[in-house]
Short mmCIF file of C-alpha atoms in Angstrom, two decimals:
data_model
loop_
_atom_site.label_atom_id
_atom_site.label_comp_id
_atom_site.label_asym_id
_atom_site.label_seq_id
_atom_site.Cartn_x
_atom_site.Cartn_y
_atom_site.Cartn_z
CA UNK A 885 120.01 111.87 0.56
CA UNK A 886 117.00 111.01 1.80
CA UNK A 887 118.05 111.55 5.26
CA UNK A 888 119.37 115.03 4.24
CA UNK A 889 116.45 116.37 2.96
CA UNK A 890 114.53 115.65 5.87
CA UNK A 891 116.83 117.20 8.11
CA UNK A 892 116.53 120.28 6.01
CA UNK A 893 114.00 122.90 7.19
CA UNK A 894 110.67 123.60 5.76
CA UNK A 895 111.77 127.14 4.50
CA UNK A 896 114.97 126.18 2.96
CA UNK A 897 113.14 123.09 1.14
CA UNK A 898 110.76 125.44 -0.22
CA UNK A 899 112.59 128.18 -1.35
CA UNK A 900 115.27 125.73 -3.25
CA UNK A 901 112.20 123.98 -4.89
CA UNK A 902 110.79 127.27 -5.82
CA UNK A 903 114.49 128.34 -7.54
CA UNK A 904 115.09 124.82 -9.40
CA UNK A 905 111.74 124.91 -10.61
CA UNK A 906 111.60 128.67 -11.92
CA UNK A 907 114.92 127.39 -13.43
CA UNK A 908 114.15 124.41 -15.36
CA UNK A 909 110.99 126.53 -16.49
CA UNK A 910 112.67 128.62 -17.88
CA UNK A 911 115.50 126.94 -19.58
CA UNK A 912 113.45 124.37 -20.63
CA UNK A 913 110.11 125.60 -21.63
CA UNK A 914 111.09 128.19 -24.15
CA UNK A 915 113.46 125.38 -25.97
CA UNK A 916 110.77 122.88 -25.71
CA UNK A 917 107.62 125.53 -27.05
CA UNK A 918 110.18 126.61 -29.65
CA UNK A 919 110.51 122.69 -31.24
CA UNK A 920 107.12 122.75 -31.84
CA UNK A 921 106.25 126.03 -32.31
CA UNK A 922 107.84 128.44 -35.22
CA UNK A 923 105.36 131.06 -35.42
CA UNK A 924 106.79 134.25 -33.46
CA UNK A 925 103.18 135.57 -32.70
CA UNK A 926 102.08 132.73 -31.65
CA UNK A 927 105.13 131.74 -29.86
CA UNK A 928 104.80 135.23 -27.91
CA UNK A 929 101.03 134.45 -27.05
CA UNK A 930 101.65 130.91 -25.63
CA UNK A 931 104.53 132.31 -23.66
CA UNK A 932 101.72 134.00 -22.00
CA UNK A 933 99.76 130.99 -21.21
CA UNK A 934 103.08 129.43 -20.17
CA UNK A 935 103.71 132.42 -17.68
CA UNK A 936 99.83 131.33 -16.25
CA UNK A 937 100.55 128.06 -16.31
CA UNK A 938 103.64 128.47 -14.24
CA UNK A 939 102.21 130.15 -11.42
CA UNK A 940 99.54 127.74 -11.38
CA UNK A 941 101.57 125.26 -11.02
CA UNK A 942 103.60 126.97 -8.28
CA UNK A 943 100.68 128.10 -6.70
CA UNK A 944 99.72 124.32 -6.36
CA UNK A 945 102.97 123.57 -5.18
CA UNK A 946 103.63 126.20 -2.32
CA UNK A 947 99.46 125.72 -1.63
CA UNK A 948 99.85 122.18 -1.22
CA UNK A 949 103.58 122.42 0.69
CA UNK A 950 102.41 125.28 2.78
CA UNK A 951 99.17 123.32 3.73
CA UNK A 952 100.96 120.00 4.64
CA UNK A 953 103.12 121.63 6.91
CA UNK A 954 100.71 123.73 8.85
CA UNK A 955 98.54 120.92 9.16
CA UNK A 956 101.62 119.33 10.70
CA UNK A 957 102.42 122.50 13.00
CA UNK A 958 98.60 122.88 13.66
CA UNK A 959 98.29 119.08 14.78
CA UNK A 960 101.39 119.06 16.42
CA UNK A 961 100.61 122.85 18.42
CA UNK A 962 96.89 120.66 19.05
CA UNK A 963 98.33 117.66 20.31
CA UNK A 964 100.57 119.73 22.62
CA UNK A 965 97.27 121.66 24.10
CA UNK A 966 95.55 117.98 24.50
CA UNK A 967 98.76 116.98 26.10
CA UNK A 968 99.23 120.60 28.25
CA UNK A 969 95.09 119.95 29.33
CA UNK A 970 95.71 116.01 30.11
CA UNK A 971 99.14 116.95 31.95
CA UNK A 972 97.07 119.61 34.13
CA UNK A 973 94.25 117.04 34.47
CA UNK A 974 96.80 114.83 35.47
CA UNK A 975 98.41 117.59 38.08
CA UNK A 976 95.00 118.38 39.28
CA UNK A 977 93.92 114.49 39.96
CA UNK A 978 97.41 113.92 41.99
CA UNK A 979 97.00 116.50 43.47
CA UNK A 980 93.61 115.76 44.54
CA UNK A 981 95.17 112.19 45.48
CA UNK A 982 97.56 113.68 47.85
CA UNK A 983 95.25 115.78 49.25
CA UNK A 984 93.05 112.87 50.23
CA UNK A 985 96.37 110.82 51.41
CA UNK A 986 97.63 113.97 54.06
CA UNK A 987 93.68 114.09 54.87
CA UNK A 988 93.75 110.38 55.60
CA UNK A 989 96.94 110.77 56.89
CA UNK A 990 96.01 113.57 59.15
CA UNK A 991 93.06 111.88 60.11
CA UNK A 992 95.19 108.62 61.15
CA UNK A 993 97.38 110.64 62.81
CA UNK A 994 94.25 112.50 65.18
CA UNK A 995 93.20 108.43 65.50
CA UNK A 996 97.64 107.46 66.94
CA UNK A 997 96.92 110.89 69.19
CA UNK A 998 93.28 109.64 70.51
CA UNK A 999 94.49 106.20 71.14
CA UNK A 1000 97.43 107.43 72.92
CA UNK A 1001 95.50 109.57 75.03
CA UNK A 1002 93.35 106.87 75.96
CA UNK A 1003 96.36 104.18 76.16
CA UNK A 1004 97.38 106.96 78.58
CA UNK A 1005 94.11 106.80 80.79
CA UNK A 1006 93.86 103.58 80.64
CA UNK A 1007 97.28 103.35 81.98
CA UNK A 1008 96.63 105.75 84.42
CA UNK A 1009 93.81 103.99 85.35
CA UNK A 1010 95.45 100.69 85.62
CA UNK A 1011 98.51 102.34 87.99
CA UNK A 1012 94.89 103.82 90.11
CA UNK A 1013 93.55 100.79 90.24
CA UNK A 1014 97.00 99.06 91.09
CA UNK A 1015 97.69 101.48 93.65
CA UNK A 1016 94.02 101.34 95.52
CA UNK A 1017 94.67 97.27 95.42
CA UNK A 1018 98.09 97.72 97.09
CA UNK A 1019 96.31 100.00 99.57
CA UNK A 1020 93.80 97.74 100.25
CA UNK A 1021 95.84 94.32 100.96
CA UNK A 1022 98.17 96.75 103.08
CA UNK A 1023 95.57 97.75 105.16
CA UNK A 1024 94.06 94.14 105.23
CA UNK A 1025 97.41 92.73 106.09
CA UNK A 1026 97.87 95.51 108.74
CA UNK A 1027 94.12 95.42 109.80
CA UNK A 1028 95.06 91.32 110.48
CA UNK A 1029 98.64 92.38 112.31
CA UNK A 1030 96.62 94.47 114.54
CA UNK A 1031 94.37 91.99 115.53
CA UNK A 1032 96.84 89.43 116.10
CA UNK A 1033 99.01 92.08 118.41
CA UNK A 1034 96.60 93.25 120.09
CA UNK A 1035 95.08 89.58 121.11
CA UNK A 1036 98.86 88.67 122.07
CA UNK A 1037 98.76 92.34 123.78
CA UNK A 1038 95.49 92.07 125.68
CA UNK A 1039 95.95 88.56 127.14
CA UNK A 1040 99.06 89.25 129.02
CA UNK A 1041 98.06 92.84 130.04
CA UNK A 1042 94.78 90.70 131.21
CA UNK A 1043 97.62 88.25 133.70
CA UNK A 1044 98.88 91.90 134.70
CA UNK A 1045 95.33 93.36 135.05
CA UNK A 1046 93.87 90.45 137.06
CA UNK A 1047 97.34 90.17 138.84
CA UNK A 1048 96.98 93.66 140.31
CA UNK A 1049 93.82 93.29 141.65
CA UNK A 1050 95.10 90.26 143.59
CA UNK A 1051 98.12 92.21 144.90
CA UNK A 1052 95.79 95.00 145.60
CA UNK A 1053 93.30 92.48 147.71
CA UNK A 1054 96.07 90.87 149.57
CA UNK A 1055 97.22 94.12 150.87
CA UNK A 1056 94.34 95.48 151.47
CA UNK A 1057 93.78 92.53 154.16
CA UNK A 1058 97.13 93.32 155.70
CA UNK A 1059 97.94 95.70 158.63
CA UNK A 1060 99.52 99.04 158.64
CA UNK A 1061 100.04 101.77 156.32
CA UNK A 1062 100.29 100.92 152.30
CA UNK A 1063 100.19 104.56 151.00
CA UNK A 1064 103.55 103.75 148.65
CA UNK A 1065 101.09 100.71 147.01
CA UNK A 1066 98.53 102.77 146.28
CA UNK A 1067 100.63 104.77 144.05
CA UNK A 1068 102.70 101.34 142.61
CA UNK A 1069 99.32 100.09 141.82
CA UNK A 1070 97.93 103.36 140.19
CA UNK A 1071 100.82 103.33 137.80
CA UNK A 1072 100.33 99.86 137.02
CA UNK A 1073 96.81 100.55 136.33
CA UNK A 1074 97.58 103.63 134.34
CA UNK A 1075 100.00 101.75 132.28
CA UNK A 1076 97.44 98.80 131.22
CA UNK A 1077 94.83 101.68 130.57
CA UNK A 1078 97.20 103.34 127.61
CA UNK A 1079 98.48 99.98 126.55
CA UNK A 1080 95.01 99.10 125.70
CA UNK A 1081 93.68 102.29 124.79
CA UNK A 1082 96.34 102.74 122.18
CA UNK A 1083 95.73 99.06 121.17
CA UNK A 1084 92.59 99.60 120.72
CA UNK A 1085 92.82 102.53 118.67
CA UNK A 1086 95.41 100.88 116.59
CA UNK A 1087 92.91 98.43 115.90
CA UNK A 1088 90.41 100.64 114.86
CA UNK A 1089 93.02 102.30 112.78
CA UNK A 1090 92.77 99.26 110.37
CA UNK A 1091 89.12 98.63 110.62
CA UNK A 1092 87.41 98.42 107.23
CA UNK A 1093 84.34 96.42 108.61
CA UNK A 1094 81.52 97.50 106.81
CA UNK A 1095 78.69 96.97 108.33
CA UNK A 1096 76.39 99.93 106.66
CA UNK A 1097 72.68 100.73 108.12
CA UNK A 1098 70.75 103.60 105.96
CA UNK A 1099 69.78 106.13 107.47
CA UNK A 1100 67.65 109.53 106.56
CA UNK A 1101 69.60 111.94 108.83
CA UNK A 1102 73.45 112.40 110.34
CA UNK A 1103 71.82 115.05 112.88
CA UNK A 1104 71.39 112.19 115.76
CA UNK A 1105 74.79 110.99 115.17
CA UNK A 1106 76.07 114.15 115.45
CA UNK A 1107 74.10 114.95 118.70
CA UNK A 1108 74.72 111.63 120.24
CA UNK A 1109 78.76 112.96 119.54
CA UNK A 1110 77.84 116.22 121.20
CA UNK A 1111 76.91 114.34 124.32
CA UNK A 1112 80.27 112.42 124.32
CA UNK A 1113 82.28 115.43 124.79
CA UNK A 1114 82.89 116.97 128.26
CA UNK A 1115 80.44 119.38 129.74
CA UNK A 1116 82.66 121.53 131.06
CA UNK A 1117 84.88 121.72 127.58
CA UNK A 1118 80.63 122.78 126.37
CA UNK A 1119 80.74 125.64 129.19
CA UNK A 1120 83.73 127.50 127.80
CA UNK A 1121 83.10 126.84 124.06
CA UNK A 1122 79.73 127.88 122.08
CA UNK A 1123 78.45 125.61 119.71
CA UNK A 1124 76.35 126.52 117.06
CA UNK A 1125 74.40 124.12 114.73
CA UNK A 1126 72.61 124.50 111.76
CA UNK A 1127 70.94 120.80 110.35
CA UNK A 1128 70.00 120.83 106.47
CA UNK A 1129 65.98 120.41 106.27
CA UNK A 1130 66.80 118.76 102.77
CA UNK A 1131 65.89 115.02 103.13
CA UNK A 1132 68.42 112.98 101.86
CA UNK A 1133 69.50 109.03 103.18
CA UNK A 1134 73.20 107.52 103.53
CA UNK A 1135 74.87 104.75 104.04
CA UNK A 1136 77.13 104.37 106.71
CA UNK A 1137 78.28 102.85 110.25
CA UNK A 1138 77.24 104.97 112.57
CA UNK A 1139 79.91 104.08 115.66
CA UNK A 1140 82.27 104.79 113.17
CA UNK A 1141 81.29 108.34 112.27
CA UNK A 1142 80.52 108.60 116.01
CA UNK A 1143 84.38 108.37 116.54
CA UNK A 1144 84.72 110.58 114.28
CA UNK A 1145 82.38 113.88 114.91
CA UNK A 1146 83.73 113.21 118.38
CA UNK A 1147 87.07 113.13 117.85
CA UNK A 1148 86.89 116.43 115.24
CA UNK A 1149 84.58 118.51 117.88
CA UNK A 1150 87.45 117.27 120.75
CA UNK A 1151 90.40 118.57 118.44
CA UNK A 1152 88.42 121.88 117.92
CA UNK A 1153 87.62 122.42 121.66
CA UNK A 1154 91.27 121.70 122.40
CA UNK A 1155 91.93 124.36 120.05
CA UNK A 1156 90.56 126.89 121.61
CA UNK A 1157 92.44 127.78 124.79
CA UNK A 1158 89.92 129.84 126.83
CA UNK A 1159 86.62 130.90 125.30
CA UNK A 1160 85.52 130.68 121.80
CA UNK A 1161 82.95 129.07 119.45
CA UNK A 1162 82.47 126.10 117.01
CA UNK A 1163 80.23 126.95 114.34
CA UNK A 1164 78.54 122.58 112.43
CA UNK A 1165 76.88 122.70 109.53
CA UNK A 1166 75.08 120.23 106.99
CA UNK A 1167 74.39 120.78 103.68
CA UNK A 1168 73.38 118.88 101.07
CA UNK A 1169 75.57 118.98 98.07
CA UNK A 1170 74.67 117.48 94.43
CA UNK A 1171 74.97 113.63 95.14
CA UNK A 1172 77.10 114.46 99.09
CA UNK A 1173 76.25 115.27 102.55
CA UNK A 1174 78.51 117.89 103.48
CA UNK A 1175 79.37 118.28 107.71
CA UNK A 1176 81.90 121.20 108.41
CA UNK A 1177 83.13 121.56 111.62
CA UNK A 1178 84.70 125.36 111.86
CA UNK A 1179 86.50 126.31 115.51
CA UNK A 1180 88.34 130.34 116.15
CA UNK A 1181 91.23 128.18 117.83
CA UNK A 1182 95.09 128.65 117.22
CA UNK A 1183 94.76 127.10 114.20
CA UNK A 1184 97.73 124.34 112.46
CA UNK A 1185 101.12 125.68 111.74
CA UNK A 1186 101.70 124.71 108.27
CA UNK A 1187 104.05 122.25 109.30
CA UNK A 1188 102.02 120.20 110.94
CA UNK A 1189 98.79 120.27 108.24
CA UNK A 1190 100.80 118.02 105.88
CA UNK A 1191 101.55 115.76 109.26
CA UNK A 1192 97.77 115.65 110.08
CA UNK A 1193 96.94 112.27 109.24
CA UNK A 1194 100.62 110.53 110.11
CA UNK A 1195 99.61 107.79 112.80
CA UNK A 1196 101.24 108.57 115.89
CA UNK A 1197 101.90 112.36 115.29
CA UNK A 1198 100.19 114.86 117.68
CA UNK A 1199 101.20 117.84 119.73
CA UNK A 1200 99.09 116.49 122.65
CA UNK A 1201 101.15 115.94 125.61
CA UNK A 1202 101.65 112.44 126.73
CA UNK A 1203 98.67 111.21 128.17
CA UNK A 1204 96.53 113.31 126.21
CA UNK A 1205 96.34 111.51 123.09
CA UNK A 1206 98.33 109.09 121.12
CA UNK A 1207 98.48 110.65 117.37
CA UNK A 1208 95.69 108.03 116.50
CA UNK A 1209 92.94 110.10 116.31
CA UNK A 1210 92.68 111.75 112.66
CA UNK A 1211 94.53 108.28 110.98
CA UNK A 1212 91.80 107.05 112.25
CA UNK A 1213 88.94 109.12 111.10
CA UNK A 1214 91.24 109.61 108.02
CA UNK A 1215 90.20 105.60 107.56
CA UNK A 1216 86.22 105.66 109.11
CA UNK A 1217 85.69 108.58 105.50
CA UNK A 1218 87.55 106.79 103.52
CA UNK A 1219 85.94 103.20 104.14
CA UNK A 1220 82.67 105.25 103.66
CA UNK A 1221 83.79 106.80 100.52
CA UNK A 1222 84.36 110.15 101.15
CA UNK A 1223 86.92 113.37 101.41
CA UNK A 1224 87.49 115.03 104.41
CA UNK A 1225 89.58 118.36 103.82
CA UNK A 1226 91.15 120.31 106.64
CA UNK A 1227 92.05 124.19 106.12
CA UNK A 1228 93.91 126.01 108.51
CA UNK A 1229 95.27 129.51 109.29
CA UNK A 1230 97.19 129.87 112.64
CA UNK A 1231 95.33 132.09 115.41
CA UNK A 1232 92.40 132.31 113.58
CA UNK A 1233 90.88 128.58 113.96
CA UNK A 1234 90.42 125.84 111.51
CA UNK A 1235 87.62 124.33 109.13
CA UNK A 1236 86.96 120.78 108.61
CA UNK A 1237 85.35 119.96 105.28
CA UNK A 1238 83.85 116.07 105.27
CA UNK A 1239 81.45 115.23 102.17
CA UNK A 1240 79.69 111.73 102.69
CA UNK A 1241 78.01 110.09 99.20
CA UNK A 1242 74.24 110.29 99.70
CA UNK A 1243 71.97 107.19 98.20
CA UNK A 1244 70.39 108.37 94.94
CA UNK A 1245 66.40 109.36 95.42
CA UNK B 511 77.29 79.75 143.25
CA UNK B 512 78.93 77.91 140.37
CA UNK B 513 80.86 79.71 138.04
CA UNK B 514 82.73 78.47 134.84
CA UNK B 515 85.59 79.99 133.14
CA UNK B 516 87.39 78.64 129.94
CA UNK B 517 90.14 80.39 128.68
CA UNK B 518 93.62 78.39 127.13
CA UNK B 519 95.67 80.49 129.04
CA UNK B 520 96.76 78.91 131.86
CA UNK B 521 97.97 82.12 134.04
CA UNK B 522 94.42 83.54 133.21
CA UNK B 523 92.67 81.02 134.72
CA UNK B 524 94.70 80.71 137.88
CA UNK B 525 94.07 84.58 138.24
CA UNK B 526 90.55 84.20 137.61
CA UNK B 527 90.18 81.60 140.41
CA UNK B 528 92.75 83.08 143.08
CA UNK B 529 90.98 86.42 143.17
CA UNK B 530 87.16 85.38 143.17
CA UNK B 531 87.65 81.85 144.90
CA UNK B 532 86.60 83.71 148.45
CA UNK B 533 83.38 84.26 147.13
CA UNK B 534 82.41 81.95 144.41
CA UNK B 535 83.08 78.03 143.34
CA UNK B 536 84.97 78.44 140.26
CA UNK B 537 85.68 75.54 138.07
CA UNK B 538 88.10 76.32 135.17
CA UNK B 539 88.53 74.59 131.81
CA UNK B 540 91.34 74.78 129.34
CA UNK B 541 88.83 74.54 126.28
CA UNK B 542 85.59 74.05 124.84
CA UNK B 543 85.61 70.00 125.12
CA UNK B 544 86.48 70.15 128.48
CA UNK B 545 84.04 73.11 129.25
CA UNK B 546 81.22 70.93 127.62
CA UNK B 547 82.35 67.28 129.52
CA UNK B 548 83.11 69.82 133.11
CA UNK B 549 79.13 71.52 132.72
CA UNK B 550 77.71 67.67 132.65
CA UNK B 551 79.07 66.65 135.62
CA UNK B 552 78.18 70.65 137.26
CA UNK B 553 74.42 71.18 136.09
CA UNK B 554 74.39 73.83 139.00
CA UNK B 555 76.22 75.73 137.50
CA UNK B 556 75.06 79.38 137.10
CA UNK B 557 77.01 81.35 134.06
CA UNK B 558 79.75 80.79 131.80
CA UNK B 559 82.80 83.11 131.20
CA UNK B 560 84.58 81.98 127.85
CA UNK B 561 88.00 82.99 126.20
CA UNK B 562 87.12 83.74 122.34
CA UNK B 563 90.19 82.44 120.93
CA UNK B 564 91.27 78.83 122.00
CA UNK B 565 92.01 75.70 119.91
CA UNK B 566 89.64 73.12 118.56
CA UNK B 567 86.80 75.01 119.36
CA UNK B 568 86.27 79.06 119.52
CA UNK B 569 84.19 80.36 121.91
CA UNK B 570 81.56 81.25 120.17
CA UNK B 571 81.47 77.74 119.08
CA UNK B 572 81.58 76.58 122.61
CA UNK B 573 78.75 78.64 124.12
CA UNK B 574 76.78 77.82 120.39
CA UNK B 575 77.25 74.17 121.40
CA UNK B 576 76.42 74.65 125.27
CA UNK B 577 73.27 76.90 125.31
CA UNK B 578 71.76 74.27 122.97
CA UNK B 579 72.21 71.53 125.70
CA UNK B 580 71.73 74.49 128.69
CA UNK B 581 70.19 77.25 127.01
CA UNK B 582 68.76 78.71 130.69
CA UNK B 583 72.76 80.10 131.67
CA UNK B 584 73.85 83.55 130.96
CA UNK B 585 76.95 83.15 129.14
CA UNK B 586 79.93 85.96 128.69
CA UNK B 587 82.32 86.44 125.95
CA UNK B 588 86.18 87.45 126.62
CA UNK B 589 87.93 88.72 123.38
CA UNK B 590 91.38 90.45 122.85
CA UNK B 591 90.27 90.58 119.75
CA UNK B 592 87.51 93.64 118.25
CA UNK B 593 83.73 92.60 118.68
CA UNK B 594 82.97 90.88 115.38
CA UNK B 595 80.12 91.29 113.06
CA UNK B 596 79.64 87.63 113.89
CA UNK B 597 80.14 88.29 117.82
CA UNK B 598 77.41 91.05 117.51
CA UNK B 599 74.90 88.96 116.17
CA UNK B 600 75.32 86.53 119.01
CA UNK B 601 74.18 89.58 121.49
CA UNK B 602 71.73 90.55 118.95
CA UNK B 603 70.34 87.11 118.99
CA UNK B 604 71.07 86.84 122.98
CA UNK B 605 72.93 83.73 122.42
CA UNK B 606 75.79 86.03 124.44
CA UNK B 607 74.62 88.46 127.37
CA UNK B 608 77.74 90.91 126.88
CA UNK B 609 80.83 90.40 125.22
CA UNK B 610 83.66 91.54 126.92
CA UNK B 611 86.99 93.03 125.87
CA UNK B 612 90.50 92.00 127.21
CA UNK B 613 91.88 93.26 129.73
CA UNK B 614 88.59 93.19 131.51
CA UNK B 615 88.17 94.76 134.91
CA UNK B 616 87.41 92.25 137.61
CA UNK B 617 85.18 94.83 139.15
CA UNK B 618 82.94 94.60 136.11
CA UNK B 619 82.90 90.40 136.23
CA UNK B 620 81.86 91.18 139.95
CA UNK B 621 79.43 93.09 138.77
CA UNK B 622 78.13 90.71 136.13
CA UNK B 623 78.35 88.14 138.45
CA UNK B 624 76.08 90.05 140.99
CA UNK B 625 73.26 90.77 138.07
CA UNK B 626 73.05 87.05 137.36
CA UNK B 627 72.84 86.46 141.20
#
């Protein structure tokens, strides 16, 4: 019962305790005023006070019904805007939260990409590093193989050196005409001379002796190279020079770059077939001495500028050179620490770029 | 006119001797021990020709040891080898009058020979 009438709505409740009130009013009332009361007038004038009473009473009723409920709705429809603000507050604060975990996120994720990058480097470096070490025990290996073949080369070229001579003395005292010997010998003696030459050069090929003297200008090196060269390869060819005035000092060996401003002016006057011109600068450049060395030769055939520093690889004919020559100065820059860069165009010469690292002021 | 030559290869030595033997007493030794025991017994004699590499003792080592005891003879270094830092400073010093590279040219020992003289 109990149960029932709270399952029953508010406006059904009322209205069925407005109709069983109104009816036990008035089937009881009148009976009841009418036990006590026998006077009609009076009767009639009390009914009137009963009729006052009643919607008092009603009034009281629905007042106090109407004002329970809405107090529930109102609480209830209050409670819900409390809740609705606390769920946005909520919605706001998580989503505040989440925006600070993608930032952090995002940020963490910029940290994995930076660390990458510089595991990357550092890996790069590493494989550099690894690579420059391999180089180096290569060319300390091979720089000790050379030395070793060209001792066991040298001393039994030295029997067939000193051998010759003795042949050559013994007919020399002997009678008659020896004109075939001369040439035997010659070729003998030409032999030992490119043996050793080339031995030599292989040698120097794997030189990374370092024994460094400053000094304030490359100009004398570069003239003392100048007088290394033919005169009569100077008559045919024009060279023009142009020394920087900047002071600056280096470190370097200067036989070595010797070799090789005489072996770059040699390549550029065999370059140039008849008459022409080779134009040597200096410059100073930010923390580098730069030398270029520009000929108006034939210039390199692009498939031979890749080939340029291959020991052994020339055009030369025999005789003429061994393919030693730029392997070798290749080797001199690099053991001083700096670039060389060749650029070529066929028949209309070639440019030879070397930058040296200058001692800070 | 005493000359000595040390070199450990035999054929190098014979060489040496058959070609200049005409005009010069060579002695030969096969290393620096001998060299050393052979200029004792030969105070006449007027420069040294040494072989760079030999056993025991190098030639630098040899001539360091022998100019000490007879510092007034000219001595020569034969290498097959490149001129060393360490060979340089022996010139430099003057420890070495030349250093020579194999093959040498007999003309040029001649003509060592003959500046000594």
């Amino acid at each position: 019962m109990h149960l029932f009438f709270r399952s029953v709505r508010f406006e059904y409740k009322i209205t069925l305790l407005y109709v069983l009130l109104g009816g036990f009013w008035i089937l009881f009332s009148d009976k009841l005023l009418l036990t006590f009361v026998h006077d009609l007038n009076l009767v009639s004038e009390l009914q009137t006070y009963k009729g006052w009473f009643y919607v008092l009473i009603t009034a009281l009723f629905l007042f106090s019904f109407l004002k329970s409920h809405l107090n529930k709705l109102r609480d209830t429809e209050h409670k819900l805007i409390v809740h609705q603000e606390t769920m946005q507050e909520t919605i706001r604060e998580k989503t505040e939260r989440l925006n600070i975990a993608i930032q952090n996120l995002s940020d963490k994720n910029k940290l994995i990409v930076a660390q990458n990058d510089k595991l990357k480097r550092t890996l790069n470096d590493l494989k550099q590093t690894q690579n420059q070490l391999v180089q180096v025990e290569k060319m300390a290996s091979l720089g000790q193989l050379a030395a070793g073949l060209s001792h066991e080369i040298n001393n039994p070229l030295n029997f067939i050196l000193l051998g010759i001579k003795g042949i050559q003395s013994s007919i020399a005292s002997l009678d008659g005409s020896h004109h075939k010997c001369d040439l035997y010998i010659r070729s003998v003696h030409e032999g030992i001379d490119r043996i050793s030459k080339v031995v030599k050069l292989f040698n120097e090929l794997f030189n990374r002796k370092k024994d460094f003297v400053e000094v304030n200008s490359i100009s004398e090196i570069i003239e003392a190279s100048i007088n290394e060269l033919e005169l009569e390869s100077l008559r045919r060819v024009v060279l023009h020079k142009k020394y920087t005035s900047d002071t600056y000092s280096l470190d370097c060996n200067a036989r070595q770059l010797q070799y090789v401003f005489v072996n770059l002016l040699k390549n550029a006057i065999d370059a140039i077939p008849g008459e022409g011109k080779i134009e040597l600068f200096t410059r100073v450049e930010n923390k580098s001495l730069l030398i270029s060395v520009k000929d108006n030769g034939v210039g390199i055939s692009p498939a031979h500028i890749t080939r340029l520093a291959d020991p052994f690889f020339t055009t030369k004919s025999p005789g003429d050179g061994v393919g030693l020559g730029l392997s070798i100065v290749l080797n001199i820059i690099n053991n001083h620490e700096g670039t060389i860069d060749i650029e070529s165009k066929e028949k209309e010469g070639t440019k030879v770029k070397i930058l040296l690292p200058i001692n800070n002021k | 006119m005493k000359i000595l030559y040390v070199d450990d290869e035999e054929i190098n030595l014979m060489l040496f001797e058959a070609i200049l033997e005409e005009k010069y007493e060579i002695i030969t030794a096969l290393d620096g021990d001998i060299a050393l025991e052979v200029m004792a017994k030969n105070p006449d004699i007027a420069i040294v020709f040494s072989d760079m590499k030999m056993p025991n003792m190098s030639g630098l080592q040899f001539i360091a040891e022998a100019k000490e005891k007879y510092p007034q003879i000219p001595y020569y270094l034969l290498t097959g080898f490149d001129i060393s830092d360490e060979i340089q400073e022996y010139i430099n010093r003057g420890d070495i009058v030349n250093c020579l590279r194999k093959p040498f040219d007999m003309d040029r020992i001649i003509w060592e020979i003959e500046k000594v003289m």
